[in-house]
PDB file of C-alpha atoms in Angstrom:
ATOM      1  CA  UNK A  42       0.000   0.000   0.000  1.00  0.00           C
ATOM      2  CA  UNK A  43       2.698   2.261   0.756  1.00  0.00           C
ATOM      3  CA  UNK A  44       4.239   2.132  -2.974  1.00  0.00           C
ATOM      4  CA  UNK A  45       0.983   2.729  -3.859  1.00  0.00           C
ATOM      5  CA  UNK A  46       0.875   5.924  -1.729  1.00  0.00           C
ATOM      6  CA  UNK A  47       3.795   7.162  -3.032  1.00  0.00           C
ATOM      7  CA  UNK A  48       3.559   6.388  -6.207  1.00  0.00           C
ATOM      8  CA  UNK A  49       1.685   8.673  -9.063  1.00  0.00           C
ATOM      9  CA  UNK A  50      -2.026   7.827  -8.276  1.00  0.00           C
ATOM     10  CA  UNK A  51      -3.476   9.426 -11.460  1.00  0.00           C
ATOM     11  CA  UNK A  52      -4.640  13.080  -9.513  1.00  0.00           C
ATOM     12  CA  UNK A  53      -1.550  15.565 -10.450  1.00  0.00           C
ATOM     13  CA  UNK A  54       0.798  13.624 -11.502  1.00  0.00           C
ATOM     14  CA  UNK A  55       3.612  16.388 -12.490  1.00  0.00           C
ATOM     15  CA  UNK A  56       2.854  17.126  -8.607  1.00  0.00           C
ATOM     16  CA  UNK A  57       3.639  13.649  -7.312  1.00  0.00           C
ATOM     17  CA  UNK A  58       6.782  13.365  -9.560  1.00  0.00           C
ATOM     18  CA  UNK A  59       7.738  16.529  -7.999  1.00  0.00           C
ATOM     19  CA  UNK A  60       7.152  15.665  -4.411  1.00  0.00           C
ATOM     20  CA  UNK A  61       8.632  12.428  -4.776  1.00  0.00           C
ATOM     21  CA  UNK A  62      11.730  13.536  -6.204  1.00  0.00           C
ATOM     22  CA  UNK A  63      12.261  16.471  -3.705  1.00  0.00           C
ATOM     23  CA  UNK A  64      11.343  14.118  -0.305  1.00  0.00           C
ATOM     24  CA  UNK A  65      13.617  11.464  -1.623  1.00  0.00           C
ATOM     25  CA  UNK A  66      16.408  14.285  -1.794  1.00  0.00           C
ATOM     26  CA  UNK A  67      14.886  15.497   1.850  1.00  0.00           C
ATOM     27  CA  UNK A  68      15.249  12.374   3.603  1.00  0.00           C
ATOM     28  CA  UNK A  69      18.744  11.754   2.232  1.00  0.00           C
ATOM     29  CA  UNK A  70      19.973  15.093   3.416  1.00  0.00           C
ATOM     30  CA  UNK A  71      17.885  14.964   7.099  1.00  0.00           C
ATOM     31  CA  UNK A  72      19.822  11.326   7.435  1.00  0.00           C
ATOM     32  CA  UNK A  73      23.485  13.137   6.425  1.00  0.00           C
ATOM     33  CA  UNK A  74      22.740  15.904   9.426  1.00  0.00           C
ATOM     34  CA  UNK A  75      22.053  12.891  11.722  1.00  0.00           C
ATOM     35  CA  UNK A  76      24.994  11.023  10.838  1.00  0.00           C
ATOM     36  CA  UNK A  77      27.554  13.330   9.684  1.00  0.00           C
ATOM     37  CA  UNK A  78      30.862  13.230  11.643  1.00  0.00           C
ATOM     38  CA  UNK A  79      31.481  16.963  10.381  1.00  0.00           C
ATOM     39  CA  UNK A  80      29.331  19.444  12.131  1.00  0.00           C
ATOM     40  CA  UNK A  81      29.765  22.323   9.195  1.00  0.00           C
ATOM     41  CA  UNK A  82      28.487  19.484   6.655  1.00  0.00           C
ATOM     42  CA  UNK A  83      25.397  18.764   8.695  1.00  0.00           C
ATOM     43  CA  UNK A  84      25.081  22.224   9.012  1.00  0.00           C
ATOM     44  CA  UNK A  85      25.010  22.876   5.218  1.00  0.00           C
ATOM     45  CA  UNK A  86      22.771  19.150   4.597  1.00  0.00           C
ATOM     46  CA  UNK A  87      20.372  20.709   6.942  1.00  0.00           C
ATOM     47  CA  UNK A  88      19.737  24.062   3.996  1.00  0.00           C
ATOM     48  CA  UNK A  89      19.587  21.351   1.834  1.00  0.00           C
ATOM     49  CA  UNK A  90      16.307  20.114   4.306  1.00  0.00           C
ATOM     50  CA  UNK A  91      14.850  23.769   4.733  1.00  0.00           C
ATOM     51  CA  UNK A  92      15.220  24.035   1.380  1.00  0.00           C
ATOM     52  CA  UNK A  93      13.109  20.918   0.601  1.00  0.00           C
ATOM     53  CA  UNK A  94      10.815  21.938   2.917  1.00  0.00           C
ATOM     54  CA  UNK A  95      10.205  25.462   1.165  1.00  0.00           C
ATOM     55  CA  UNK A  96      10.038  23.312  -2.126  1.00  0.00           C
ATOM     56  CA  UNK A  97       7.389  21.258  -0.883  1.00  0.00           C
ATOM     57  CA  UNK A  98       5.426  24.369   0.633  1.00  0.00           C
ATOM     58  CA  UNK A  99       5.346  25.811  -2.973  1.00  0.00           C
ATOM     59  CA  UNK A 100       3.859  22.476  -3.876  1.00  0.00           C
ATOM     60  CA  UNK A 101       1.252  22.841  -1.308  1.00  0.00           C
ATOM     61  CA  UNK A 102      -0.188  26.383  -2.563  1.00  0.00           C
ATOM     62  CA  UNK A 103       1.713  27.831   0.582  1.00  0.00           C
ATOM     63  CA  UNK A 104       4.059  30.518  -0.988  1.00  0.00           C
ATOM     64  CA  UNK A 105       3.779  33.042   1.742  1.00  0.00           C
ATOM     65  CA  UNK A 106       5.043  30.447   4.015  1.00  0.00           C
ATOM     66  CA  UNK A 107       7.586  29.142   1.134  1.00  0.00           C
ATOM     67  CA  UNK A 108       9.391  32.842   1.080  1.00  0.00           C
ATOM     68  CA  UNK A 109       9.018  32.908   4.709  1.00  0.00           C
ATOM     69  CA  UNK A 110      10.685  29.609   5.272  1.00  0.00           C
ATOM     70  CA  UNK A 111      13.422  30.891   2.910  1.00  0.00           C
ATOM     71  CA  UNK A 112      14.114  34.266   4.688  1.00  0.00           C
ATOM     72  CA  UNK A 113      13.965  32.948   8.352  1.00  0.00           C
ATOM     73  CA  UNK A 114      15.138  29.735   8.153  1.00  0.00           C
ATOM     74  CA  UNK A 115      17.849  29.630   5.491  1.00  0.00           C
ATOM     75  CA  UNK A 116      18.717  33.398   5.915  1.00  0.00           C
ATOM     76  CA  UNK A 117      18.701  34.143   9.524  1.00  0.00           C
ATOM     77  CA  UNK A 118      18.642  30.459  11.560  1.00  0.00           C
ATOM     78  CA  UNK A 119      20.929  29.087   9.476  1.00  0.00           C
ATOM     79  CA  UNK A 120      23.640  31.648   9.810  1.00  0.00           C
ATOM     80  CA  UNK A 121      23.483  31.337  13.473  1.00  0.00           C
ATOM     81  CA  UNK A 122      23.924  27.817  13.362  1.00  0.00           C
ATOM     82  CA  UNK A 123      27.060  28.671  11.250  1.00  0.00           C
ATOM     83  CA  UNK A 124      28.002  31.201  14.261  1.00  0.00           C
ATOM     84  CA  UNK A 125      27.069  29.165  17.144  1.00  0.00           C
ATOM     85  CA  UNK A 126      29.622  26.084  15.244  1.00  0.00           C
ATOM     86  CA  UNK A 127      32.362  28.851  14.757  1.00  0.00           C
ATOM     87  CA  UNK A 128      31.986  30.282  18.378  1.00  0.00           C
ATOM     88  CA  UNK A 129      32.160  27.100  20.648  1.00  0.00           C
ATOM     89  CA  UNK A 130      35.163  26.052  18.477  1.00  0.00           C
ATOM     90  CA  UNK A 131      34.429  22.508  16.391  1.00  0.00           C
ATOM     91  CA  UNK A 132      37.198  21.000  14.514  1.00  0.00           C
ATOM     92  CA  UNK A 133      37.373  21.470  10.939  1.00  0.00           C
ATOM     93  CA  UNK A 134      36.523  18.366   9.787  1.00  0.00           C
ATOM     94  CA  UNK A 135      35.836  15.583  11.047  1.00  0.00           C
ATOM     95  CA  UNK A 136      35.224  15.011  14.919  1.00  0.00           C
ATOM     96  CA  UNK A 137      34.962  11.861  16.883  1.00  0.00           C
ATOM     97  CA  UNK A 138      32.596  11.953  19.796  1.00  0.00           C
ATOM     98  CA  UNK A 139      29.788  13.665  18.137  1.00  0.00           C
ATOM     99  CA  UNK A 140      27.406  10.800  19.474  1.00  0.00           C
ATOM    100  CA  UNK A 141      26.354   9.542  22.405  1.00  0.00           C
ATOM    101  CA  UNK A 142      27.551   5.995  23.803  1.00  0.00           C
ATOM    102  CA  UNK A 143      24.400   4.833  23.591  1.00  0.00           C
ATOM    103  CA  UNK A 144      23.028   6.591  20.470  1.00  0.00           C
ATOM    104  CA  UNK A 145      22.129   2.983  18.870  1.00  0.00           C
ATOM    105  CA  UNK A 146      18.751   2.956  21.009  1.00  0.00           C
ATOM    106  CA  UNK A 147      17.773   5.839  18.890  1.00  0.00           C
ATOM    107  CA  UNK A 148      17.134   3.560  16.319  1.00  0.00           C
ATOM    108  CA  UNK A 149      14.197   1.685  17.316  1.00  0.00           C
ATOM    109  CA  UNK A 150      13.036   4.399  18.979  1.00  0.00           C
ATOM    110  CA  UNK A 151      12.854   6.170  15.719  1.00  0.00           C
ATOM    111  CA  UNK A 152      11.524   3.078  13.670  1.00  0.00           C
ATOM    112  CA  UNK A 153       8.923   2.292  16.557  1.00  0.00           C
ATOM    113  CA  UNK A 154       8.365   6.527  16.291  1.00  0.00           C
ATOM    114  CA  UNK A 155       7.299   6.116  12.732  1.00  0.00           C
ATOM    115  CA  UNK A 156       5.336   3.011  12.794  1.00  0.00           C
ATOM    116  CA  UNK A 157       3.168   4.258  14.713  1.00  0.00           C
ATOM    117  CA  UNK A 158       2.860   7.510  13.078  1.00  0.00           C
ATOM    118  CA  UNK A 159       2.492   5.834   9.661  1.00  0.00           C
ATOM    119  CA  UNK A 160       0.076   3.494  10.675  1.00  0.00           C
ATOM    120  CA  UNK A 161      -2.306   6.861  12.428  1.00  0.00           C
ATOM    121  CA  UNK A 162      -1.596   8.700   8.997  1.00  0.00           C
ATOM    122  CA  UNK A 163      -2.504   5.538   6.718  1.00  0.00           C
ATOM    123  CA  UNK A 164      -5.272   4.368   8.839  1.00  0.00           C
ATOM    124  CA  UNK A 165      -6.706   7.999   8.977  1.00  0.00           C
ATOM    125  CA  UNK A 166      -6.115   9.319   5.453  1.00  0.00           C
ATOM    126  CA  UNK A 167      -5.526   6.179   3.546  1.00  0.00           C
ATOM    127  CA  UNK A 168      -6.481   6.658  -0.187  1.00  0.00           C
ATOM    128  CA  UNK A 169      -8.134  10.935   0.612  1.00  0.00           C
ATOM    129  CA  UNK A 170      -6.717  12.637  -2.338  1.00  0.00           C
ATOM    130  CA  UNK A 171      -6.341  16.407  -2.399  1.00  0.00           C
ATOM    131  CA  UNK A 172      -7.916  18.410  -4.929  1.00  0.00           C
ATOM    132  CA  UNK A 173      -5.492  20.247  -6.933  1.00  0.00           C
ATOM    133  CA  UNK A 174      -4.563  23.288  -5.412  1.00  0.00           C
ATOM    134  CA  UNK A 175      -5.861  26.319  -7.259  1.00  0.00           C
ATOM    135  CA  UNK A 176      -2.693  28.450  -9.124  1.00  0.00           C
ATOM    136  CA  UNK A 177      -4.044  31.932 -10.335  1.00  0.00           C
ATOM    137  CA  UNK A 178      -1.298  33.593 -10.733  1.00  0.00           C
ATOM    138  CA  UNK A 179      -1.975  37.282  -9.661  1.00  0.00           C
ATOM    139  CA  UNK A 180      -4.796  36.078  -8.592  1.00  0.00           C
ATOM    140  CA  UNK A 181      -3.635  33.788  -6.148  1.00  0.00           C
ATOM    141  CA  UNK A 182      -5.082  35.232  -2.657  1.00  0.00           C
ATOM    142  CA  UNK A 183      -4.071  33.126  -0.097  1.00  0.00           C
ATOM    143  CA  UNK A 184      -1.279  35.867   1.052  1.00  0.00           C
ATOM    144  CA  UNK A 185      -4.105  38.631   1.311  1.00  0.00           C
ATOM    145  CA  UNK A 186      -5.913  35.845   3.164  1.00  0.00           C
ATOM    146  CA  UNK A 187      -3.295  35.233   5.650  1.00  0.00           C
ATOM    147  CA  UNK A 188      -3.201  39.221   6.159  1.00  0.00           C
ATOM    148  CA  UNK A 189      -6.721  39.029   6.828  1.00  0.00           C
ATOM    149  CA  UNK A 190      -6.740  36.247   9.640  1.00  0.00           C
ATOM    150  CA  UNK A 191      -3.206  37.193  10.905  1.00  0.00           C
ATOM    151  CA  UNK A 192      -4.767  40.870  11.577  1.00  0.00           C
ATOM    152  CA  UNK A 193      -8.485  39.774  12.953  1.00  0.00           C
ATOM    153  CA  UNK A 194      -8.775  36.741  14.692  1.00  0.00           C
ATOM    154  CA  UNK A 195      -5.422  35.736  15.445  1.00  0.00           C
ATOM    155  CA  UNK A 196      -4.202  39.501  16.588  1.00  0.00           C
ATOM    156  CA  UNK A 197      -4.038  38.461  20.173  1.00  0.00           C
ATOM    157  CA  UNK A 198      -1.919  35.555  20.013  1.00  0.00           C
ATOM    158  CA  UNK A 199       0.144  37.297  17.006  1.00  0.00           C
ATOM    159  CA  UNK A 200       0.976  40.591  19.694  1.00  0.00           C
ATOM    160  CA  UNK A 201       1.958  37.776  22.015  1.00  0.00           C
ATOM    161  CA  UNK A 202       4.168  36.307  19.574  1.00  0.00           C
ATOM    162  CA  UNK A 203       5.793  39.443  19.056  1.00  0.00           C
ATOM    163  CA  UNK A 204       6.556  39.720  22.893  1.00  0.00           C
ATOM    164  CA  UNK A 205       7.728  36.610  22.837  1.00  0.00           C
ATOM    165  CA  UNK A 206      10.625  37.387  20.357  1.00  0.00           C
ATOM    166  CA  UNK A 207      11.174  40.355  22.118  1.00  0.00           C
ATOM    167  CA  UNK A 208      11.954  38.471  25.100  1.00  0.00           C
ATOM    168  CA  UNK A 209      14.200  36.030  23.374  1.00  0.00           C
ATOM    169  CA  UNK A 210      16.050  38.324  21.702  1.00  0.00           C
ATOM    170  CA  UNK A 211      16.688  40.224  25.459  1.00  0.00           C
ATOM    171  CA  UNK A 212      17.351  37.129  26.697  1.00  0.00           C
ATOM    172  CA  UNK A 213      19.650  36.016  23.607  1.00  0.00           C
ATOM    173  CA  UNK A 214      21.603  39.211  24.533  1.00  0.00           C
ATOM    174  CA  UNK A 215      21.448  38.676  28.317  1.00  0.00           C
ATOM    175  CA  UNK A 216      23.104  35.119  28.262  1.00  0.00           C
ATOM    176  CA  UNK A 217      25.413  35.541  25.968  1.00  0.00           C
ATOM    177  CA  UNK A 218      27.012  38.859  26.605  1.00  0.00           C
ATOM    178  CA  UNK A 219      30.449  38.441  28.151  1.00  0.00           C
ATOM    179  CA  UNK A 220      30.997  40.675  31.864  1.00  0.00           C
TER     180      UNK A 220
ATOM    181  CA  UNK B  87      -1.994  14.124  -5.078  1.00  0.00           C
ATOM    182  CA  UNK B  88      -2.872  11.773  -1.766  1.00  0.00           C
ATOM    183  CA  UNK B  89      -3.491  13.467   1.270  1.00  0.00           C
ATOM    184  CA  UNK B  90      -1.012  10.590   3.077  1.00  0.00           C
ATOM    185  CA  UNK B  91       2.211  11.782   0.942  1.00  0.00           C
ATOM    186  CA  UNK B  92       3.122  15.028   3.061  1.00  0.00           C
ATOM    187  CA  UNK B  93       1.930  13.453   6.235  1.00  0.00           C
ATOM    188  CA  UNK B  94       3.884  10.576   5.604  1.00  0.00           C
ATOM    189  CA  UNK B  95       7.393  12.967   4.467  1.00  0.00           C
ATOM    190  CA  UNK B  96       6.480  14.921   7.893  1.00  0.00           C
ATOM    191  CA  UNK B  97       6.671  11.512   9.710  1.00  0.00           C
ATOM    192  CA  UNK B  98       9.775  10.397   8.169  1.00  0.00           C
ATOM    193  CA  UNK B  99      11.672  14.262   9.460  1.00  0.00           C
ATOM    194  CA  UNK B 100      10.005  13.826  12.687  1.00  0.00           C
ATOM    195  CA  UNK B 101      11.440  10.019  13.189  1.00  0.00           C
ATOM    196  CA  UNK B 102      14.914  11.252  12.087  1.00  0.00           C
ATOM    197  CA  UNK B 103      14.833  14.617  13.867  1.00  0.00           C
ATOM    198  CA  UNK B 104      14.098  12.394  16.799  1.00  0.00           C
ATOM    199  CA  UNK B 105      16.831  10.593  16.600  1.00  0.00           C
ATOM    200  CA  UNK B 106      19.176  13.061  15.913  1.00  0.00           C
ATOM    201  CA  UNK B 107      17.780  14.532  19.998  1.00  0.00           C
ATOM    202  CA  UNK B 108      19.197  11.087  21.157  1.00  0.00           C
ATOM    203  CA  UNK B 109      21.671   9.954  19.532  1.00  0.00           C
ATOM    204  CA  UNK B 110      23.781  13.283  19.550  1.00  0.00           C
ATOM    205  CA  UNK B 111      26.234  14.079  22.511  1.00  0.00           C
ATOM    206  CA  UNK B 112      27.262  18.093  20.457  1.00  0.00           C
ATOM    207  CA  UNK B 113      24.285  20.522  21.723  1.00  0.00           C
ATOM    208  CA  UNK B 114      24.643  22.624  18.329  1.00  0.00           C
ATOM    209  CA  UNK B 115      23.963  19.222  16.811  1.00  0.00           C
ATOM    210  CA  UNK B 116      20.852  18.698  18.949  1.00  0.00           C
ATOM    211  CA  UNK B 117      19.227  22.283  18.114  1.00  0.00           C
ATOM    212  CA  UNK B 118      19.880  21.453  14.292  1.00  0.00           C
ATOM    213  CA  UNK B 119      17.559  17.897  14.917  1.00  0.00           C
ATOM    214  CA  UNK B 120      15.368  20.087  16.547  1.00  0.00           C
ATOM    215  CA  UNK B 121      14.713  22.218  13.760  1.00  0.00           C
ATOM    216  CA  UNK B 122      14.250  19.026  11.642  1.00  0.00           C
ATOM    217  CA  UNK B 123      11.386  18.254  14.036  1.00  0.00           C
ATOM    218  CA  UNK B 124       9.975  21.697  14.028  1.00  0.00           C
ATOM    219  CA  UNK B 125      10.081  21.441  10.240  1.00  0.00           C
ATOM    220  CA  UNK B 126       8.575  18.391  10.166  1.00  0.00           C
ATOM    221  CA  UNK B 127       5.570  19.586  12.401  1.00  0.00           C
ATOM    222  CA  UNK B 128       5.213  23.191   9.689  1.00  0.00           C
ATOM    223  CA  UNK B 129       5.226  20.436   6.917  1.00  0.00           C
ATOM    224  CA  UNK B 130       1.844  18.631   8.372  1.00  0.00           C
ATOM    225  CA  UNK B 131       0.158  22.238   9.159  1.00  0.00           C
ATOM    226  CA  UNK B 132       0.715  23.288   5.650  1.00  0.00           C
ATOM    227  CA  UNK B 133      -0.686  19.745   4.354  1.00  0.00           C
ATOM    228  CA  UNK B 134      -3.844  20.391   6.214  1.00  0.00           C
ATOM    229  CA  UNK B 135      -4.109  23.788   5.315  1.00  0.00           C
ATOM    230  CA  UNK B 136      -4.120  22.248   1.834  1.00  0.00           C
ATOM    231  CA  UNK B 137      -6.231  19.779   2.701  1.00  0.00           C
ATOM    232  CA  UNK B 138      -9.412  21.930   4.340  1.00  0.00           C
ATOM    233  CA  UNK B 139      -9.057  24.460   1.425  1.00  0.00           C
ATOM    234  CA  UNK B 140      -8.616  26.847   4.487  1.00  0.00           C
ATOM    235  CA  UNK B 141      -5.432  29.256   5.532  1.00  0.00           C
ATOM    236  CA  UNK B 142      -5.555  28.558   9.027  1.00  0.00           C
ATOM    237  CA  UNK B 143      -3.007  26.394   9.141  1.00  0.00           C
ATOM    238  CA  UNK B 144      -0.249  28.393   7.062  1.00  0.00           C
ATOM    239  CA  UNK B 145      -0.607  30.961   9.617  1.00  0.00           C
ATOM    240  CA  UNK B 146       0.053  28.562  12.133  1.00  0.00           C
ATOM    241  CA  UNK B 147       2.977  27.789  10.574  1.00  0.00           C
ATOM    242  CA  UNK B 148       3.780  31.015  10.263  1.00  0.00           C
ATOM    243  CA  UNK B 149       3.898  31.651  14.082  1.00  0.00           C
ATOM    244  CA  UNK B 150       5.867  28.284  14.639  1.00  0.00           C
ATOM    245  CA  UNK B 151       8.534  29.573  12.403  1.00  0.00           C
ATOM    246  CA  UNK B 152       8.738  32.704  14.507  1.00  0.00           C
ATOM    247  CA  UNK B 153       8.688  30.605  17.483  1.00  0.00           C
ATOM    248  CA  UNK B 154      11.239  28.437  16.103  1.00  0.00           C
ATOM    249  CA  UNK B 155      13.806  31.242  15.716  1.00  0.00           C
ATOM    250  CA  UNK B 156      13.007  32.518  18.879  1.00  0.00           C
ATOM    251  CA  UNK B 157      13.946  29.185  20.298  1.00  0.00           C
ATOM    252  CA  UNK B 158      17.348  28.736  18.375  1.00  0.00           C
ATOM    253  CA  UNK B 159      18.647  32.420  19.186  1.00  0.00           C
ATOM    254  CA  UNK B 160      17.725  31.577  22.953  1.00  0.00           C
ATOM    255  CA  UNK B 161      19.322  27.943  22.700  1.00  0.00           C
ATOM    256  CA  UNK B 162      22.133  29.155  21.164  1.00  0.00           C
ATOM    257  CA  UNK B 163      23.067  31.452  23.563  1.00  0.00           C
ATOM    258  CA  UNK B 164      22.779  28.862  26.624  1.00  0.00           C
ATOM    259  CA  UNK B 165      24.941  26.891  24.072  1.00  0.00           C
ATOM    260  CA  UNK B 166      27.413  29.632  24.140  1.00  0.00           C
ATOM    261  CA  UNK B 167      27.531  29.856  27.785  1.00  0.00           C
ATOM    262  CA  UNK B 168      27.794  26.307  28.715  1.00  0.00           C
ATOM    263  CA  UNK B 169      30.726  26.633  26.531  1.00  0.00           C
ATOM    264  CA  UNK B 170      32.460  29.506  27.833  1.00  0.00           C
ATOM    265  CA  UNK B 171      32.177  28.448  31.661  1.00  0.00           C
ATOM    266  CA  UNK B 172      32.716  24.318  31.135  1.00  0.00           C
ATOM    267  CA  UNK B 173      34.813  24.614  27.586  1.00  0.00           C
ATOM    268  CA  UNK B 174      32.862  21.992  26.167  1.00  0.00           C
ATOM    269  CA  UNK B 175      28.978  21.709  24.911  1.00  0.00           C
ATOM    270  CA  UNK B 176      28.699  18.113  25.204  1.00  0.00           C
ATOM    271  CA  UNK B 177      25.031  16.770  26.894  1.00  0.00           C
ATOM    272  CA  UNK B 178      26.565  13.923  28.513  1.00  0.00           C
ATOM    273  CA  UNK B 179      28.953  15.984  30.870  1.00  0.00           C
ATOM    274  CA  UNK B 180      26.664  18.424  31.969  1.00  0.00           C
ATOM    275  CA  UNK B 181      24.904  16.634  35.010  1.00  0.00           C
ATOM    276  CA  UNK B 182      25.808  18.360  38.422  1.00  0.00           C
ATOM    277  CA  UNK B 183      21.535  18.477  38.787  1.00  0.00           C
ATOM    278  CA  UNK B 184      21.989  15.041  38.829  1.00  0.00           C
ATOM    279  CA  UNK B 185      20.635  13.722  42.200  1.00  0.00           C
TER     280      UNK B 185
END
């Protein structure tokens, strides 16, 4: 059933080539961060994930959210990654002792982890399709539509989100500034 | 496209993400699985914004991103202070709470 799933099912297939070829390149690059021994390199495999991830956003009619994941993620968390590496001093290249001694349980933990969740998901959703998402062009509204709910109903928790960064960014400055 | 396919991708970052959090000793390392989780989690809200023709969920993913770089810049810093005072930002030393 699963290379069913992930196989072109008839409904947009240009879409499911596209998906399939971008979370095949995903996964690789998510398993490289895990098991690098070179802490720039999973550094740089994990742009190659945020990447993917803006990729598949696009895919999903979410380009707001695509540009967004682009500018925050790849622009600004990703370049203090490379800062945080440089300032607690890792080796350039490779480093023994990146993992735990017992990192092997992670394993099943992880394959247990997704069995379930793949069983929920394909139990749940099983054959649901989605209808194809609807591409306008200039037309395309969803940005004025996440204006819209941003700025009405979600205004409360969106000021508390922006006290929240405020705090983390005094806080940021607080723990790491050197007296 | 089936509903299953980004639900399933999310899964597959979540699973690994997870066991980047335990198998990893170097916190930088850690905080970079972490984001791999996070992603994982923006993935499925986007999917079921997709899903319920409905832009709720993007903007929930919106304000998880923003969380999510909150989160780093804070965890970053601790990262930089365990290292200045101990010299070293591996997990598996750091347990004077220890009982």
């Amino acid at each position: 059933m699963n290379a069913v799933l992930l196989a072109a099912d008839g409904v947009n297939v240009a879409q499911n080539i596209g998906f399939g070829i971008i979370a095949a390149g995903m996964i690789f690059a998510a398993l490289c961060v895990v098991s690098t021994k070179n802490v720039v390199h999973a550094a740089l495999w994990l742009v190659v994930v945020l990447g993917g991830v803006a990729a598949q956003y696009v895919l999903a009619a979410a380009e707001f959210v695509a540009v967004s994941q682009v500018m925050v993620y790849i622009g600004a968390v990703m370049v203090l990654f490379l800062f945080g590496i440089m300032l607690t001093r890792a080796k350039i290249g490779e480093e023994s002792g990146l993992n735990n001694k017992g990192w092997a349980i992670g394993i099943p933990v992880a394959v247990v982890l997704f069995g379930l969740l793949a069983w929920a998901v394909l139990d749940t959703y099983g054959d649901d399709t989605i209808a194809e998402p609807q591409l306008t062009g200039a037309n395309n509204e969803s940005t004025v539509d996440i204006a819209d709910r941003v700025l009405s109903p979600y205004l409360a928790p969106f000021f508390g989100m922006t006290f929240v960064l405020l705090a983390a960014a005094i806080g940021a400055i607080v723990l790491a500034r050197k007296d | 496209m089936l509903a299953a396919n980004f639900l399933l991708l999310a899964a597959v970052l979540f699973c690994i993400g997870v066991f980047g959090v335990i198998a990893r000793r170097n916190a930088v390392m850690v905080l970079m699985s972490i984001e791999l989780v996070l992603n994982s989690v923006n993935l499925n809200l986007v999917a079921f914004a997709l899903m319920n023709d409905d832009v709720d969920g993007q903007v929930f993913a919106l304000f998880v991103i923003a969380i999510a770089a909150a989160e780093v810049g804070v965890g970053l810093a601790m990262v930089l202070l365990i290292y200045r005072n101990r010299r070293s930002i591996s997990l598996d030393e750091l347990s004077e709470l220890k009982g």
